[in-house]
Structure formats: structure tokens, C-alpha cells
Coordinates of C-alpha atoms and ligand atoms in Angstrom, one line a residue:
X1 CA 23.3 0.0 -49.5
X2 CA 19.7 0.8 -50.7
X3 CA 18.7 4.4 -50.8
X4 CA 17.2 5.2 -47.4
X5 CA 13.8 6.2 -48.9
X6 CA 13.5 3.0 -50.9
X7 CA 13.9 0.6 -47.9
X8 CA 10.8 -1.4 -47.2
X9 CA 8.7 0.1 -44.3
X10 CA 9.1 -2.9 -42.1
X11 CA 12.8 -2.3 -41.5
X12 CA 12.0 1.1 -40.2
X13 CA 9.0 0.2 -38.1
X14 CA 7.3 2.7 -40.3
X15 CA 3.7 3.2 -39.0
X16 CA 2.7 6.8 -39.0
X17 CA 0.7 7.9 -36.0
X18 CA -2.9 9.0 -36.8
X19 CA -3.8 12.5 -35.7
X20 CA -6.6 11.1 -33.5
X21 CA -4.0 9.3 -31.3
X22 CA -1.4 12.2 -31.4
X23 CA -4.2 14.5 -30.2
X24 CA -4.8 12.2 -27.2
X25 CA -1.1 12.1 -26.5
X26 CA -1.1 15.9 -26.2
X27 CA -4.2 15.9 -24.0
X28 CA -2.5 13.5 -21.6
X29 CA 0.7 15.7 -21.5
X30 CA -1.4 18.7 -20.7
X31 CA -3.2 16.8 -18.0
X32 CA 0.1 16.1 -16.3
X33 CA 0.9 19.7 -16.7
X34 CA 4.3 19.8 -18.4
X35 CA 6.0 23.0 -19.6
X36 CA 8.7 22.1 -22.2
X37 CA 10.6 24.9 -24.0
X38 CA 12.2 22.4 -26.4
X39 CA 10.6 19.5 -28.2
X40 CA 12.5 16.8 -29.9
X41 CA 11.1 13.9 -32.0
X42 CA 13.9 11.3 -32.6
X43 CA 12.0 9.5 -35.5
X44 CA 9.5 12.1 -36.7
X45 CA 8.2 10.5 -39.9
X46 CA 5.7 12.8 -41.6
X47 CA 5.6 14.9 -38.4
X48 CA 2.1 14.3 -37.0
X49 CA 3.3 14.2 -33.4
X50 CA 6.0 16.8 -33.8
X51 CA 3.6 19.4 -35.2
X52 CA 0.9 18.6 -32.8
X53 CA 3.3 18.9 -29.9
X54 CA 4.6 22.2 -31.3
X55 CA 1.1 23.6 -31.7
X56 CA 0.1 22.6 -28.2
X57 CA 3.1 23.7 -26.2
X58 CA 4.5 26.5 -28.3
X59 CA 8.2 25.8 -27.4
X60 CA 11.2 28.0 -28.3
X61 CA 12.3 25.4 -30.8
X62 CA 11.4 21.9 -32.0
X63 CA 13.6 19.4 -33.8
X64 CA 12.6 16.4 -35.7
X65 CA 15.0 13.7 -36.9
X66 CA 14.0 11.3 -39.7
X67 CA 16.0 8.9 -41.7
X68 CA 13.6 8.7 -44.7
X69 CA 14.4 11.6 -47.1
X70 CA 11.0 11.4 -48.8
X71 CA 9.3 12.2 -45.5
X72 CA 11.8 14.9 -44.8
X73 CA 11.2 16.6 -48.2
X74 CA 7.5 16.6 -47.5
X75 CA 8.2 18.1 -44.1
X76 CA 10.7 20.7 -45.4
X77 CA 7.9 21.9 -47.8
X78 CA 5.3 22.0 -45.1
X79 CA 7.5 23.9 -42.6
X80 CA 9.1 26.4 -45.0
X81 CA 7.6 29.3 -43.1
X82 CA 8.3 28.1 -39.6
X83 CA 11.8 28.9 -38.4
X84 CA 11.3 27.3 -35.0
X85 CA 11.0 23.8 -36.3
X86 CA 14.0 22.1 -37.8
X87 CA 14.2 18.8 -39.5
X88 CA 17.4 16.7 -39.6
X89 CA 17.4 14.1 -42.4
X90 CA 19.6 11.5 -40.7
X91 CA 19.9 8.4 -38.6
X92 CA 19.0 9.1 -34.9
X93 CA 22.0 7.0 -33.9
X94 CA 24.3 9.3 -35.7
X95 CA 22.5 12.6 -34.9
X96 CA 22.3 12.1 -31.1
X97 CA 25.5 14.1 -30.4
X98 CA 24.1 17.1 -32.5
X99 CA 20.9 17.1 -30.5
X100 CA 22.8 17.1 -27.2
X101 CA 24.5 20.4 -28.3
X102 CA 21.0 22.0 -28.8
X103 CA 19.9 21.5 -25.2
X104 CA 21.2 23.7 -22.3
X105 CA 21.2 22.9 -18.6
X106 CA 18.2 25.0 -17.8
X107 CA 16.0 23.8 -20.7
X108 CA 13.0 21.6 -20.1
X109 CA 13.0 19.2 -23.0
X110 CA 10.1 17.0 -24.2
X111 CA 11.2 14.0 -26.2
X112 CA 8.2 12.6 -27.9
X113 CA 7.4 10.2 -30.7
X114 CA 6.7 6.7 -31.9
X115 CA 10.0 5.0 -32.6
X116 CA 10.1 1.8 -34.6
X117 CA 8.6 -1.3 -32.9
X118 CA 10.9 -3.7 -34.4
X119 CA 13.6 -5.9 -32.8
X120 CA 17.2 -6.1 -33.9
X121 CA 16.8 -9.8 -34.7
X122 CA 13.9 -9.0 -37.0
X123 CA 16.1 -6.4 -38.6
X124 CA 18.9 -9.0 -38.8
X125 CA 16.7 -11.3 -40.8
X126 CA 15.9 -8.4 -43.2
X127 CA 19.6 -7.6 -43.5
X128 CA 18.8 -4.1 -42.4
X129 CA 21.3 -1.3 -41.8
X130 CA 19.0 0.2 -39.2
X131 CA 20.7 -1.1 -36.1
X132 CA 22.7 0.8 -33.6
X133 CA 26.5 0.4 -34.0
X134 CA 27.7 -2.4 -31.8
X135 CA 30.3 -0.4 -30.0
X136 CA 27.7 2.2 -28.9
X137 CA 25.7 -0.6 -27.5
X138 CA 28.5 -1.6 -25.1
X139 CA 28.9 1.9 -24.0
X140 CA 25.5 2.1 -22.5
X141 CA 25.8 1.1 -18.9
X142 CA 23.8 -1.9 -17.9
X143 CA 21.9 -2.1 -21.2
X144 CA 22.8 -5.8 -21.7
X145 CA 21.2 -6.7 -18.5
X146 CA 18.0 -4.9 -19.4
X147 CA 17.6 -5.9 -23.0
X148 CA 18.7 -9.6 -22.7
X149 CA 21.7 -8.6 -24.9
X150 CA 20.9 -10.6 -28.0
X151 CA 17.4 -9.3 -28.8
X152 CA 15.9 -5.9 -28.1
X153 CA 13.6 -3.4 -29.6
X154 CA 15.0 -0.5 -31.6
X155 CA 12.5 1.7 -29.8
X156 CA 13.9 0.5 -26.5
X157 CA 17.4 1.3 -27.6
X158 CA 16.4 4.8 -28.8
X159 CA 14.6 5.7 -25.6
X160 CA 17.3 4.4 -23.4
X161 CA 19.9 6.3 -25.3
X162 CA 18.0 9.5 -24.9
X163 CA 17.4 8.9 -21.1
X164 CA 21.1 8.2 -20.7
X165 CA 22.2 11.2 -22.7
X166 CA 19.9 13.7 -21.0
X167 CA 20.1 12.2 -17.5
X168 CA 21.0 15.4 -15.8
X169 CA 18.5 17.5 -17.7
X170 CA 14.9 18.4 -17.0
X171 CA 13.3 16.1 -19.5
X172 CA 10.0 14.4 -20.2
X173 CA 10.0 11.2 -22.3
X174 CA 6.7 10.4 -23.9
X175 CA 6.7 7.6 -26.4
X176 CA 4.3 5.0 -28.0
X177 CA 6.0 1.6 -27.6
X178 CA 5.4 -2.0 -26.8
X179 CA 4.4 -2.4 -23.1
X180 CA 7.3 -4.8 -22.6
X181 CA 9.6 -2.1 -23.8
X182 CA 8.2 0.3 -21.3
X183 CA 8.8 -2.2 -18.5
X184 CA 12.4 -2.8 -19.6
X185 CA 13.0 0.9 -19.5
X186 CA 11.5 1.2 -16.1
X187 CA 13.7 -1.7 -14.9
X188 CA 16.7 0.0 -16.4
X189 CA 15.9 3.3 -14.6
X190 CA 15.4 1.6 -11.3
X191 CA 18.6 -0.4 -11.6
X192 CA 20.6 2.5 -12.6
X193 CA 19.1 4.9 -10.1
X194 CA 17.8 7.2 -12.7
X195 CA 15.4 9.5 -10.9
X196 CA 12.2 11.1 -12.1
X197 CA 9.0 12.9 -10.9
X198 CA 6.4 10.4 -12.1
X199 CA 5.9 7.8 -14.8
X200 CA 2.8 6.5 -16.5
X201 CA 1.6 3.7 -18.7
X202 CA -1.6 4.2 -20.8
X203 CA -2.3 1.1 -22.8
X204 CA -3.3 1.7 -26.4
X205 CA -5.4 -0.4 -28.8
X206 CA -2.6 -1.1 -31.3
X207 CA -5.0 -3.0 -33.6
X208 CA -7.2 0.1 -33.9
X209 CA -4.5 2.6 -34.4
X210 CA -1.8 0.6 -36.3
X211 CA -3.5 -2.6 -37.3
X212 CA -0.8 -4.4 -35.2
X213 CA -1.4 -7.3 -32.8
X214 CA 0.9 -6.3 -30.0
X215 CA 0.5 -5.0 -26.4
X216 CA 1.5 -1.4 -26.7
X217 CA 1.1 1.8 -24.6
X218 CA 1.8 5.4 -24.3
X219 CA 4.7 5.5 -21.9
X220 CA 5.7 8.7 -20.1
X221 CA 8.6 9.3 -17.8
X222 CA 8.4 12.9 -16.4
X223 CA 12.0 13.6 -15.3
X224 CA 11.5 17.3 -15.1
X225 CA 12.2 16.9 -11.4
X226 CA 14.4 14.2 -9.9
X227 CA 12.9 12.2 -7.0
X228 CA 13.9 8.8 -5.8
X229 CA 11.1 6.8 -7.5
X230 CA 10.7 3.1 -8.2
X231 CA 7.1 2.8 -9.5
X232 CA 4.9 3.6 -12.4
X233 CA 1.2 4.4 -12.6
X234 CA -0.8 2.2 -14.9
X235 CA -4.1 3.5 -16.3
X236 CA -7.0 1.8 -18.1
X237 CA -6.2 3.1 -21.6
X238 CA -5.2 6.3 -23.4
X239 CA -8.9 7.1 -23.9
X240 CA -10.1 6.1 -20.4
X241 CA -7.6 7.6 -18.1
X242 CA -8.7 5.7 -14.9
X243 CA -5.9 4.8 -12.6
X244 CA -5.6 1.1 -12.1
X245 CA -2.5 0.2 -10.1
X246 CA 1.3 0.8 -9.7
X247 CA 4.0 -1.3 -11.2
X248 CA 7.0 -1.5 -8.8
X249 CA 10.0 -3.4 -7.7
X250 CA 10.6 -5.5 -4.6
X251 CA 13.9 -7.3 -3.9
X252 CA 14.8 -6.9 -7.5
X253 CA 11.6 -8.6 -8.7
X254 CA 9.3 -6.5 -10.9
X255 CA 5.8 -6.4 -9.4
X256 CA 2.9 -5.7 -11.7
X257 CA 0.4 -4.7 -9.0
X258 CA 2.0 -3.3 -5.9
X259 CA -1.3 -3.0 -4.0
X260 CA -2.2 -6.7 -4.3
X261 CA 1.4 -7.6 -3.7
X262 CA 1.6 -5.7 -0.4
X263 CA -1.4 -7.5 1.0
X264 CA -0.5 -10.9 -0.4
X265 CA 3.3 -11.0 -0.3
X266 CA 4.4 -14.7 -0.5
X267 CA 7.6 -13.9 -2.2
X268 CA 10.3 -16.3 -1.2
X269 CA 11.8 -19.6 -2.3
X270 CA 9.5 -22.5 -3.1
X271 CA 10.3 -25.8 -1.3
X272 CA 9.5 -27.5 -4.5
X273 CA 11.3 -26.9 -7.8
X274 CA 9.1 -25.9 -10.7
X275 CA 10.5 -27.1 -14.0
X276 CA 9.7 -26.8 -17.7
X277 CA 8.2 -29.8 -19.4
X278 CA 10.1 -32.0 -21.8
X279 CA 11.8 -30.4 -24.8
X280 CA 12.8 -32.3 -27.9
X281 CA 12.2 -30.2 -31.0
X282 CA 11.2 -33.3 -32.8
X283 CA 7.5 -33.6 -32.3
X284 CA 6.7 -35.5 -35.6
X285 CA 8.9 -38.4 -34.4
X286 CA 8.6 -38.2 -30.6
X287 CA 4.9 -37.4 -30.1
X288 CA 2.0 -39.7 -31.1
X289 CA -1.7 -39.4 -31.4
X290 CA -3.6 -42.1 -29.7
X291 CA -6.1 -43.6 -32.2
X292 CA -7.9 -46.6 -30.6
X293 CA -5.1 -49.0 -29.6
X294 CA -2.7 -47.5 -32.1
X295 CA -0.2 -44.7 -31.9
X296 CA 0.4 -42.5 -34.9
X297 CA 3.3 -40.2 -35.4
X298 CA 3.4 -36.7 -37.0
X299 CA 4.1 -38.3 -40.4
X300 CA 0.9 -40.3 -40.2
X301 CA 2.8 -43.6 -39.6
X302 CA 1.4 -46.3 -37.4
X303 CA 4.3 -46.7 -34.8
X304 CA 4.9 -50.2 -33.5
X305 CA 7.6 -50.0 -30.9
X306 CA 8.1 -51.4 -27.4
X307 CA 5.7 -49.8 -24.7
X308 CA 8.4 -49.2 -22.1
X309 CA 9.7 -45.9 -23.3
X310 CA 6.3 -44.5 -24.3
X311 CA 4.5 -42.3 -21.7
X312 CA 1.2 -40.4 -21.6
X313 CA 1.6 -36.7 -22.7
X314 CA -0.2 -33.5 -22.0
X315 CA 0.3 -30.2 -23.8
X316 CA -0.6 -26.6 -22.8
X317 CA -4.0 -26.8 -24.4
X318 CA -4.8 -30.0 -22.4
X319 CA -3.7 -28.4 -19.2
X320 CA -5.3 -25.0 -19.6
X321 CA -8.7 -26.2 -20.8
X322 CA -11.4 -28.2 -19.0
X323 CA -11.1 -31.8 -18.0
X324 CA -7.8 -33.6 -18.4
X325 CA -8.0 -36.1 -21.2
X326 CA -4.9 -38.0 -22.6
X327 CA -4.9 -37.6 -26.4
X328 CA -1.1 -38.1 -26.9
X329 CA 1.9 -40.1 -26.0
X330 CA 5.6 -39.3 -26.0
X331 CA 8.7 -41.4 -26.5
X332 CA 11.2 -40.7 -23.7
X333 CA 14.7 -41.7 -24.7
X334 CA 16.6 -40.6 -21.6
X335 CA 16.1 -40.5 -17.8
X336 CA 18.6 -37.7 -17.3
X337 CA 20.4 -35.1 -19.4
X338 CA 23.3 -36.4 -21.3
X339 CA 22.4 -40.1 -20.8
X340 CA 23.7 -42.2 -23.6
X341 CA 20.9 -43.4 -25.9
X342 CA 22.6 -46.5 -27.3
X343 CA 21.2 -48.6 -24.5
X344 CA 18.0 -48.6 -26.5
X345 CA 19.6 -50.7 -29.2
X346 CA 19.7 -54.0 -27.3
X347 CA 16.9 -53.4 -24.8
X348 CA 14.3 -52.0 -27.2
X349 CA 15.3 -53.0 -30.7
X350 CA 12.0 -51.8 -32.4
X351 CA 12.3 -48.4 -30.8
X352 CA 16.0 -48.2 -31.8
X353 CA 15.0 -49.0 -35.4
X354 CA 12.2 -46.4 -35.4
X355 CA 14.6 -43.7 -34.0
X356 CA 17.2 -44.6 -36.6
X357 CA 14.6 -44.5 -39.4
X358 CA 14.0 -40.9 -38.4
X359 CA 17.6 -39.9 -37.5
X360 CA 17.6 -36.9 -39.9
X361 CA 14.9 -35.2 -37.8
X362 CA 17.2 -35.3 -34.8
X363 CA 20.3 -34.3 -36.7
X364 CA 18.7 -31.2 -38.1
X365 CA 17.7 -29.8 -34.7
X366 CA 19.4 -26.4 -34.5
X367 CA 19.3 -25.6 -30.8
X368 CA 22.7 -25.6 -29.0
X369 CA 21.2 -27.7 -26.2
X370 CA 21.6 -30.8 -28.4
X371 CA 25.2 -30.0 -29.4
X372 CA 27.7 -32.6 -28.3
X373 CA 24.9 -34.7 -26.8
X374 CA 23.8 -38.2 -27.8
X375 CA 21.8 -38.0 -31.1
X376 CA 18.4 -38.9 -29.6
X377 CA 18.7 -36.5 -26.7
X378 CA 15.9 -34.7 -25.1
X379 CA 16.0 -31.8 -22.6
X380 CA 14.4 -30.9 -19.2
X381 CA 14.4 -34.5 -18.1
X382 CA 15.5 -36.0 -14.8
X383 CA 14.4 -38.3 -12.0
X384 CA 11.7 -35.7 -11.1
X385 CA 10.0 -36.4 -14.5
X386 CA 9.3 -40.0 -13.3
X387 CA 7.7 -39.1 -10.0
X388 CA 4.1 -40.4 -10.0
X389 CA 2.2 -37.2 -9.1
X390 CA 2.6 -33.8 -10.7
X391 CA 1.0 -30.4 -10.6
X392 CA 1.2 -28.6 -13.9
X393 CA 0.3 -25.2 -15.4
X394 CA 0.5 -23.9 -18.9
X395 CA 3.1 -21.2 -19.3
X396 CA 1.5 -19.8 -22.4
X397 CA -2.2 -19.4 -21.5
X398 CA -3.4 -16.2 -20.0
X399 CA -5.0 -17.7 -16.9
X400 CA -3.9 -19.3 -13.7
X401 CA -5.1 -22.9 -13.9
X402 CA -3.2 -25.6 -12.0
X403 CA -4.0 -29.2 -12.8
X404 CA -3.3 -32.4 -10.7
X405 CA -1.8 -35.2 -12.8
X406 CA -2.2 -38.7 -11.6
X407 CA -0.3 -41.7 -13.1
X408 CA -2.1 -43.6 -15.9
X409 CA -1.6 -47.3 -16.1
X410 CA 1.2 -46.9 -13.5
X411 CA 3.0 -44.5 -15.7
X412 CA 3.7 -40.9 -14.8
X413 CA 2.2 -38.3 -17.1
X414 CA 4.7 -36.1 -19.0
X415 CA 4.1 -32.5 -20.0
X416 CA 5.6 -30.7 -23.0
X417 CA 7.9 -27.6 -22.8
X418 CA 4.9 -25.2 -23.0
X419 CA 4.0 -26.3 -19.4
X420 CA 5.6 -25.9 -16.0
X421 CA 5.3 -28.5 -13.3
X422 CA 6.4 -29.8 -9.9
X423 CA 6.6 -33.4 -8.9
X424 CA 5.5 -35.3 -5.8
X425 CA 6.1 -38.7 -4.3
X426 CA 2.6 -39.3 -2.8
X427 CA -0.9 -38.3 -3.5
X428 CA -1.5 -36.8 -0.1
X429 CA 1.5 -34.5 -0.6
X430 CA 0.2 -33.5 -4.1
X431 CA -3.2 -32.8 -2.6
X432 CA -2.0 -30.4 0.0
X433 CA 0.2 -28.6 -2.6
X434 CA -2.7 -28.4 -5.0
X435 CA -5.0 -26.9 -2.3
X436 CA -2.3 -24.2 -1.5
X437 CA -1.7 -23.4 -5.1
X438 CA -5.4 -23.0 -5.9
X439 CA -6.0 -20.8 -2.8
X440 CA -7.2 -17.2 -3.2
X441 CA -4.0 -16.1 -1.5
X442 CA -1.8 -17.6 -4.2
X443 CA -4.1 -16.3 -7.0
X444 CA -3.7 -12.8 -5.8
X445 CA 0.0 -13.1 -5.2
X446 CA 0.5 -14.5 -8.7
X447 CA -1.7 -11.9 -10.3
X448 CA 0.5 -9.3 -8.6
X449 CA 3.6 -10.7 -10.3
X450 CA 2.5 -12.0 -13.7
X451 CA 2.6 -9.6 -16.6
X452 CA -0.2 -11.1 -18.8
X453 CA 1.0 -9.4 -22.0
X454 CA 4.3 -11.4 -21.9
X455 CA 4.7 -14.2 -24.5
X456 CA 5.1 -16.8 -21.6
X457 CA 3.5 -15.1 -18.7
X458 CA 3.8 -17.9 -16.2
X459 CA 7.5 -18.6 -15.8
X460 CA 9.2 -21.1 -13.5
X461 CA 11.0 -18.1 -12.0
X462 CA 7.7 -16.7 -10.8
X463 CA 6.4 -20.1 -9.6
X464 CA 9.6 -20.8 -7.8
X465 CA 9.2 -17.6 -5.9
X466 CA 6.0 -18.8 -4.1
X467 CA 6.8 -19.5 -0.5
X468 CA 4.3 -22.4 0.0
X469 CA 5.3 -22.8 3.6
X470 CA 4.1 -19.2 4.3
X471 CA 0.9 -19.8 2.3
X472 CA 0.3 -23.0 4.4
X473 CA 1.0 -21.0 7.6
X474 CA -1.5 -18.4 6.6
X475 CA -4.1 -21.0 6.0
X476 CA -3.6 -23.0 9.2
X477 CA -1.9 -25.9 7.3
X478 CA 1.7 -25.5 8.2
X479 CA 2.0 -28.7 10.3
X480 CA 0.4 -30.8 7.6
X481 CA 2.6 -29.2 5.0
X482 CA 5.9 -29.8 6.8
X483 CA 5.0 -33.4 7.7
X484 CA 4.0 -34.3 4.2
X485 CA 6.7 -32.4 2.4
X486 CA 9.8 -33.3 4.5
X487 CA 10.8 -36.2 2.2
X488 CA 10.8 -34.0 -0.8
X489 CA 14.5 -33.0 -0.6
X490 CA 15.4 -35.7 -3.0
X491 CA 13.6 -34.1 -5.9
X492 CA 14.7 -30.6 -5.1
X493 CA 18.4 -31.3 -4.9
X494 CA 18.6 -32.9 -8.3
X495 CA 21.4 -31.9 -10.7
X496 CA 21.9 -28.2 -11.4
X497 CA 22.1 -29.1 -15.1
X498 CA 18.3 -29.2 -15.1
X499 CA 18.1 -25.5 -15.3
X500 CA 14.8 -24.0 -16.7
X501 CA 14.7 -22.5 -20.1
X502 CA 11.8 -20.2 -19.4
Ligands
SAM1 C1 6.6 4.3 -36.3 S1 7.1 5.5 -37.4 C2 6.6 6.9 -36.6 C3 6.7 8.2 -37.4 C4 6.2 9.4 -36.6 N1 7.0 9.6 -35.4 C5 4.7 9.2 -36.3 O1 4.5 8.9 -35.1 O2 3.9 9.4 -37.1 C6 8.8 5.4 -37.2 C7 9.6 6.3 -38.1 O3 11.0 6.2 -37.7 C8 11.8 6.4 -38.8 N2 13.1 5.8 -38.5 C9 13.4 4.4 -38.4 N3 14.6 4.2 -38.1 C10 15.2 5.5 -37.9 C11 16.5 5.9 -37.5 N4 17.4 5.0 -37.3 N5 16.7 7.2 -37.4 C12 15.7 8.1 -37.7 N6 14.4 7.8 -38.0 C13 14.2 6.5 -38.2 C14 11.0 5.7 -39.9 O4 11.4 6.1 -41.2 C15 9.6 6.1 -39.6 O5 9.2 7.3 -40.2

């Protein structure tokens, strides 16, 4: 193993907090009036936060843990004359037990810091040793459910470990972390009935303080008293402490703005199934630019194949921006998941030849969804893909913009896997759904559920939770809605294999 102080900074999420920000962190803690007698920084680095906290709260003792011995040596030197602050040069995952022994039942302990904002899979690709031991991971109740098991932030793991270890104590947790980490921790606390007095999210400008392009915040859970709480106050920013709204939970669904949600609660089950667009992981071969009367693939080749399996295609950028314009086409090799693709050989020989000329592109696809499937398989395909009318929305863009898609030259328009859509049989059915989805009611409801800082903010899960019947009822359209939509069962009951990926 490399010496700990020679390991590249990235592995250790090593971005030291500037004093300007650590001063603001202290101001906020004073505003919420905490009175800790012990301060612990689990990853203290060069000690900016630890010392600031010590100077502001004057505790009986302060402890910093830091893995990098260079930083520790600098701190040992700085703190020579201060007997109340001790520094442990070790891995927090190893030192946690020692810290537990330092805290008594009656202490009020402030855990503060800026733990590494790096995920275990990023660490995996760096061959890092800085990952919690796997067996520890299993011991933490419910953590799998919260972290999505395979990939989680090291900061998330450190904070959850502390919250679990000091659950019965009077404790305040105050950490800089990604906003998504803060939400995962809240979800964990709410699921595990971990009680607290209040919790707060103050967004920070990560670009300004750390030159990082990520949504981050100063996240505080004040568990110095234990109340049954399932919400968190969100403020404008660390600098502008103006209260904006509460995050909460309703029937196990995380709500990003409880005020809007309570007045526009359309949570239920959509009568229409929202799906992800087509996935194929082979865009150079399967997608074509339309140039005049020609179609050109991603290798710049003029593709001359039968028309039958080629459909108009829209991508997220087409759906999210302005007027719909078809710039691309897509080759659709199956009508349902798992369909054999060798039918193409006799029916569409040019298409078959084209596919075989590029077979390597299909064979090198890594995703497990193509394992043990016909070689030219695609995913997220079914009868519903071929219904003439669709309403689509980009899952990536940070705005709510539904688009109606009409067939082109009698062919249904397909969307790619960065979009979500529902399908309809008739234009009048699509019209009514479109008017409901673009109503102010649905906009407010969606805005109360969508966390805009997520990578894919608009998920099929959220869209499938819109009770369109209830929206129709509220807008005096219930009769029209049920009359037009009663034939829709066919689309909705289609094979469970068509599960959504996002
Ligand atoms: C984002 S920096 C923050 C440092 C300091 N808390 C501050 O805010 O300025 C994260 C620190 O965590 C340390 N670190 C990373 N992994 C650690 C681990 N497993 N145990 C203890 N410290 C660790 C790094 O060396 C680095 O100094």
C-alpha cells in the first residue's frame, strides 16, 4: 500500500475548507443556539473547521481524526500548547470505536466537518484503500436501502455511521456534503425512526468555495433533543439564511416542498404507464442523421437499408427545446423485449447485412440487459412503442416541458432513453392528457416532488405517481377523461418485463 500521505488528493476527497466558509458554518451554529461540550471532526484535514469550532464554542475537549500524516504533523505542531484538542492520525473507519469511548451519556457532542465527497465506485476505479470494510457496511441497519447498495458517497457513510453510533446521545451533526447525500441521510433517519430536534439544509456555492461543479450544502441535524420529526428546513444559501420550504415524506415518497405538495397533492397511481425511451447503447449504428433524402450513421456512412424498420427519433434536446423538428431516425430491431432478431435476415436482407457489418458494436455492449439476448437486441420496447400518439418529457433537463408527438408519414415517433413518455391510441385522448399534464396543478405538484439537483430529475416513478383522474376531476374534466381513456387498459397491462430503468 502507498504511504497514506502520498496518496493523490482525489482518493481522499481532499479539499480543505476555506476559513471564510468555516466562519459562516460557525455563525449558523450560533444562530441555532447549540451548546456542545465536546467537538469531534471525523476528517479534520488541516483543522480549519476544528479550530474554528473550538474557538467559537469553547468545549471541554475537541478531537480531530485525519488519515493524512502530513496534515497531522502540521496540526500537532500548531496545537502543541493546547491540551484540550487531540488529533488522531488514523482512518475514521478504524477510530470510531475509540471516539465512542470518549463520549459520556450526558455530553452534548458536536460532530462537524467536511468529509470526502467521493463515491466508493470512484474510489474503486482509483484502486483506493479508503473504503469502509464490507462487513461493517452490512452491520449498519438499512444502509443498503438508503445508499442503493452498490454506489454511495464516503461522506454519506461516515455521517450515517456517526448518527448510528451516537443515536442515544445528545448530538449535533453539521457537515458540508452533496445535497443528494443530505437527502439520503434524512431518508435514512425517517425510515429508521431516528429522532431529532430540527434539521437544516443551507445550499453552498461549491464552485466558489471548492471549484467543484456539484450541488452541495451545509447540512445540520440537531439531535440534542429527540422529537418525532420527519422534515427538514431548506434555506436560500449559507450566506442568505432565508427560509424557503420544508422537505418531508408522504407515504414513503420524499417531498421536496411540503407547502406546495399539501395544496396540490395529486399523488396516486397514473392510469397511464410512463416508460423510458428506447435504449440500445449502440448509437453509431442504430441512429442516423437525416441529410436530405439520405440517412447517415455515426460512422459517417450513407446507410441504404429497407425503410420498414426505420422510425423518426427524438432525443432529450429535441423534446426540451422549442419546436419539435425531426433530425434523426432510428433502426428498431424488435417489437418486444427478447424477440428473436433473425427474422430480419429474410424479410429485410439489406438491414440484416448492415447489422452484421457492425456486429462488433453490438457484441461489445457491456450492460447486463443484453446478456443472453439476441445479438441485435434493444431495451424498453413493447407494443406501446408503436402507438401513434405519445406525450414525452426529457428526464435530464431541468424544466417541466411536455411535448405531444404525432406520427410522421404514418410512423410513430420514437424517443431515446433520456426521455420518458406515455402512449395513446387516439389524438383526442392524447389532447386531454396533454392539457392535464400542462395544467398549473400538475406543474405545482411535480415541482413539489422533483429534486432539480438530481442527475435525472424527472423519473418515471414521479410521473407514474400523478393521479390524472384526480387532476381531471379538479379541472371539471373527469367525464371526458374517463370516456376517452377507458380503452387504454391494453397499453397499461403490457408485460412486466418492460420495467423502467430510471
Ligand atoms: C474535504 S477534506 C476536508 C478537510 C477538513 N475537514 C476541512 O474541512 O478543511 C477531507 C479530509 O478527509 C481526510 N480523509 C479522507 N479519508 C479519510 C478517512 N478514511 N479517515 C480520516 N480522514 C480521511 C482527507 O485526508 C482530507 O484531509
